Amino acid sequence: MMEQPAEKVVVFPSDDIVLRCEATGNPPLMFRWIKDGHFFDPRREAGVTVVEGSGTLYINNSNTGQHQGTYRCYASNGLGTAMGPEIHVITESTPQWPKEKVTPFEVEEGESVVLPCDPPISAVPPKIYWLNSRIVHIMQDERVSMGQDGYLYFANVLATDSRPDYICHAHYLGPRTIIQKEPLELRVKPTNSVKFRQPRLMVPRGEMSSYVALRGGQPGSGIPTPSVEWTRLNGHLPMERVTFENSQKTLRIREVVEEDEGEYQCTARNTQGIARHSYTVAVEAAPYWAQQPQSRVYGPGESVRLDCSVYGKPTPMVSWWINGVPWRELVPEPGRMLRSGALILSEVQANDSLVAQCEAVNSHGRLLANAYVYVIQLPVKILTADGQHYAVVENQTVFLHCRTFGAPVFTPQMEPALLDERAMVHTNGTLELSHAQRRDAGPYMCRAQNEQNNATIGAQLQVKGATRIERGPQSAVVKKSSNVTFECLARFDETIQERRVEWWRDGHPLWESDDSDKYFIDPTALSIANVDYADQGVYSCRARTALDEAQASAELKVVGRPGPVSDVRLSEQEDRRVKLTWTPGDDHNSPIEKFVVEVEDQIREPGVWHEISTVPGLQPSAHLRLPPYGEFRFRVRATNYYGRSEPSPISAPVHTSQAAPERNPKGVSGEGNETNNMVITWQPLARSDWNAPELSYRVQWRLKDRGGRWSEETVTSPPFLVTDTPTFVSYEIKVQAVNPAGKGPDPATVVGYSGEDVPEGYPENVGVEILNSTSVLVSWTPPSKDKLRGHLRGFRVIGGAAVGRGSTPLHCSWVCLRSPHLPQTASWPPTPTAPGSLLAPQAPKEDGTLWALPSPKDLLSPLCPLVPGPPGSLVLERVSDTALGLEWTPPEFPNGVLSEYMLQYQQGEWGAWWGWGPLLTIKSVHEAWPGVLALGEGSWMISPHLCPPVLMTNQRNFATESWVVAFVCAAALLLLILLILCFVKRSKGGKYSVKDKEDTQVDSEARPMKDETFGEYRWVEAGDNEEKPFSSSQPSLNGEVKALGSDDSLADYGGSVDVQFNEDGSFIGQYSGHKGKEAAGNDSSGATSPVTATAALE
């Protein structure tokens, strides 16, 4: 049979019927037809003719309706009968749309609607089109689409969808006819409140359905318009054979195979939710060949085996025919049988030529094959050329061909391969040699023979070394934007000239490009620069020759920050709660650890994003609680080991209404800054806690423990001042947040106090107990609370001691603050060598000042440290050979109120001191003492002290160093010149008058001494208790130099001194003593305090 006609022919009244049957054969063929199982004679049928030279039937359209049925054609000659497939002829009338009454479709805006079509049924389904009265196609998109049933689906209707002319057209290809349905009218009622709805599937209904063939529509409804996605639940979609149609509502798979069987899911989603439908797809198929029976020439005495193996689902039913006669109707013969679906004819003879038919049938179709068995006696002939060369690599299979023709044909013999178990000769004469080895190389001979003759050819086999990859690429996990290199070291057979190494990615070859430096390929490696996620895949190195190839593969994974989250949607919206869901992005080969939800308040902080929630990486949703009075938008970021993704698209806004404040301000306190007021302060609420566009504060107060009505005021911000209050009275205070929507919760009551005043009472029962030579104990009774008129900060203990030898003592004072929470006692070590101590109690607030408590170290110490620390620094500057400039800074830890400094100096040699010189005492606390001391020749040691002394400075005379001798000489010469100029200038100025001196003394005495303020420097002189200004003269450290304003010095003082103290610890009055003058080096100038540090002055 030369042509396979169509299995189904649909004809209409205007169509002619053509049933084809073409065949060739020798001797000439005879054709016959069977209709519905009975012989059909075309010559007796009106309007039926047979095409000359074939069996094709031609039936004119006048009698088309009479010839519906099933036809089969047979072609026969003396050697057998061939059979054609069955042909089903279906006749139909011209389709017409039945008359029907059409009613308008009325629907509210935002609802879904379906416009039906229902064209007349035909054996060949028509093509459906939706047009309007102007023959213009109805626009289709994600919202409006046509299903596989021809219906027009609206996911949600708009007011613009209203029209009276939705017309369904059906195009029938067979009769070449287009018919149309009555126009449908759609009326959309506008509304001011379109409700968002979750998507739902309109076709098919339910959650699951089964399909034999994967070709189905998927219209969905909802508002906003749902988007449709397809996924395969048991594997990946075969994207090379997949197409999406009808706005992705139709999934079409071309060339369906059994592997496409499984479960597919369609997902329709919008901002309100998700709808899903699953398809269980069973792939079925019409019969198709696994092994088709082959036609062949046989010689007498040979056996024939015709295999007929087919696939299909459902499993096809296979039947055999011989010369057009079914197997069940044949007369049984001993040499003819069916075994395992194969037809076997044993020892056929010259008159056994025939045509066998194998037919397979299932519910999806038929499959028919004709196999010609031609029995004839012919001499043998080898069709393969002599002297062929074959090449193969080690351990592979090689085929040496030896095609023969003849009847009967004996199996060719290959020498010497027939003795090896690895060799097998096929029925077509081909020698198969598996696992070829080097020893298999050499000449081979094929010999074929039958009863009439024999034939022989030769062949040459070469065995080469196999290509192999000694070091292949290794799988790698790299970070985005980095570089990676894959190695490939291949070894080839040296005798094979044509060889190469290729690189492939996911089955596609890679090449270097002149306009891109992405790939660099050399003979042994592939380098990829600036890798991106698109570079992921399986990279293969292929070493190829003409005979074989070797391959090694490695997988490249690119890791980095996650891809952005998508499809951020809001659902389950309540008054102040909302559920946020999203679709995670690509994790880029690093698991997502968490999702960070960010929020923007477009009312309070537009453009500012804050983190509001964090959820685990396996949870693509979050339930959020929102504050009142806000317009919130959300976005989501994914986080993995390598960082945080870019933000997702911003969600739709969510609005919350106003509400009363949920909290009141913190930090409420009341303190007075005057004796008759109270300042109420608090921490204002953050704007995010207002819960409304405005916020104010309701301030309430009343006297504590007296009850009564609350006084109140409403203000917009702190502080609030309460006036005309008694001195230091406690109040109950409340501050409540208030906005237009209501008041905050009941506020807590705090206690505040009006302003403080100077205490009216003093500590009583002050007692002093000498503990030992270094300590005394002071105790007292605190005053009553009603006399404090304020918060008790602590007690200040003031003490003083007379320190010195002979008749010139030095007076010092100490101040100690004592916490009210410690025992009402204090102790300190006075000067060990002091002959006695004078102590005076003092009120904690003699001037109304609020004192700070001591440091925690002092509070925990049982003793109150009274000895001041050393001066912070001492700077000595050499002015001349006989003068030094001195400057120092106050101590870091004064440990009380500083009363005075003590400066000591002594002339002598290093290591051998001559005794102390006269003392110079300067009352200064806040400033360092700058001055110039006149010195005689020799070495000097300078030490400034606090009382009692704690520091001595000693510096070596650098002038004795040999390396500066020349410099000192030059400096001395220059200094001499300067001194001469200075004396000349002084001699011109003359001496000042006694009147000027007295005026200067009066000004100095008239200056007040404030508590804890010692900005003035004074020289204490004997005789008349006068104080001379520091600026009027300069002291001399040399007894022979006396011209700096006075012959007096502190060395003139001796005997006892009557010392009085102010309340702040400062001295009252001036020093008094005898007027006798002593030499500069007498005993009274010696230091009475221990020396704690020394430094030599060079």
GROMACS .gro file of N, CA and C in nm, residues 13 17 21-22 62 87 162 239 317 324 350 364 566 571 632 651 654 692 767 772 826 934 944 948 984 1014 1077 1087:
model
   84
   13PRO      N    1  -2.327   1.826   0.312
   13PRO     CA    2  -2.407   1.808   0.189
   13PRO      C    3  -2.340   1.862   0.063
   17ILE      N    4  -1.694   1.295  -0.165
   17ILE     CA    5  -1.618   1.202  -0.082
   17ILE      C    6  -1.510   1.139  -0.169
   21CYS      N    7  -0.698   0.470  -0.222
   21CYS     CA    8  -0.639   0.336  -0.207
   21CYS      C    9  -0.540   0.318  -0.322
   22GLU      N   10  -0.409   0.336  -0.291
   22GLU     CA   11  -0.304   0.328  -0.392
   22GLU      C   12  -0.208   0.217  -0.352
   62SER      N   13  -2.423   1.436  -0.450
   62SER     CA   14  -2.567   1.412  -0.461
   62SER      C   15  -2.612   1.296  -0.374
   87ILE      N   16  -1.149   0.331   0.720
   87ILE     CA   17  -1.183   0.472   0.700
   87ILE      C   18  -1.326   0.492   0.745
  162SER      N   19  -2.008   4.762   2.977
  162SER     CA   20  -2.151   4.762   2.940
  162SER      C   21  -2.163   4.784   2.789
  239MET      N   22   1.006   2.310   2.959
  239MET     CA   23   0.991   2.443   2.902
  239MET      C   24   1.018   2.446   2.752
  317MET      N   25  -0.466  -0.373   2.137
  317MET     CA   26  -0.493  -0.513   2.103
  317MET      C   27  -0.431  -0.540   1.967
  324GLY      N   28  -0.502  -1.043   0.402
  324GLY     CA   29  -0.629  -0.979   0.429
  324GLY      C   30  -0.728  -1.064   0.504
  350ALA      N   31   0.897  -2.209  -0.230
  350ALA     CA   32   0.889  -2.106  -0.334
  350ALA      C   33   0.747  -2.055  -0.353
  364HIS      N   34  -0.781   0.510   2.122
  364HIS     CA   35  -0.736   0.634   2.060
  364HIS      C   36  -0.699   0.618   1.913
  566SER      N   37   0.866   3.920   4.623
  566SER     CA   38   0.764   3.969   4.530
  566SER      C   39   0.625   3.941   4.586
  571SER      N   40  -0.404   4.091   5.361
  571SER     CA   41  -0.526   4.013   5.379
  571SER      C   42  -0.564   4.016   5.526
  632PHE      N   43  -0.021   5.333   5.637
  632PHE     CA   44   0.098   5.250   5.640
  632PHE      C   45   0.115   5.176   5.508
  651SER      N   46   0.368   4.755   4.924
  651SER     CA   47   0.230   4.706   4.928
  651SER      C   48   0.132   4.820   4.913
  654VAL      N   49  -0.252   5.091   5.399
  654VAL     CA   50  -0.351   5.051   5.499
  654VAL      C   51  -0.376   5.172   5.588
  692ALA      N   52  -0.333   6.053   6.696
  692ALA     CA   53  -0.421   6.157   6.642
  692ALA      C   54  -0.331   6.268   6.589
  767GLY      N   55   3.065   6.688  11.906
  767GLY     CA   56   3.168   6.638  11.995
  767GLY      C   57   3.291   6.596  11.919
  772ASN      N   58   4.386   5.901  11.831
  772ASN     CA   59   4.529   5.874  11.847
  772ASN      C   60   4.603   5.995  11.794
  826ALA      N   61   3.256   6.169  11.176
  826ALA     CA   62   3.357   6.185  11.072
  826ALA      C   63   3.493   6.182  11.138
  934ALA      N   64   6.464   8.530   9.271
  934ALA     CA   65   6.605   8.566   9.253
  934ALA      C   66   6.691   8.466   9.331
  944PRO      N   67   5.687   7.329   9.567
  944PRO     CA   68   5.561   7.389   9.614
  944PRO      C   69   5.481   7.286   9.692
  948PRO      N   70   4.910   7.006  10.465
  948PRO     CA   71   5.051   6.981  10.489
  948PRO      C   72   5.125   6.947  10.359
  984VAL      N   73   7.014  10.027   8.434
  984VAL     CA   74   7.015  10.165   8.385
  984VAL      C   75   6.874  10.221   8.385
 1014PHE      N   76   4.034   8.228   9.603
 1014PHE     CA   77   4.164   8.280   9.643
 1014PHE      C   78   4.237   8.329   9.519
 1077LYS      N   79   6.385   9.037  11.327
 1077LYS     CA   80   6.429   8.978  11.199
 1077LYS      C   81   6.536   8.876  11.229
 1087ALA      N   82   6.150   7.324  10.721
 1087ALA     CA   83   6.018   7.262  10.694
 1087ALA      C   84   5.979   7.170  10.805
   0.00000   0.00000   0.00000
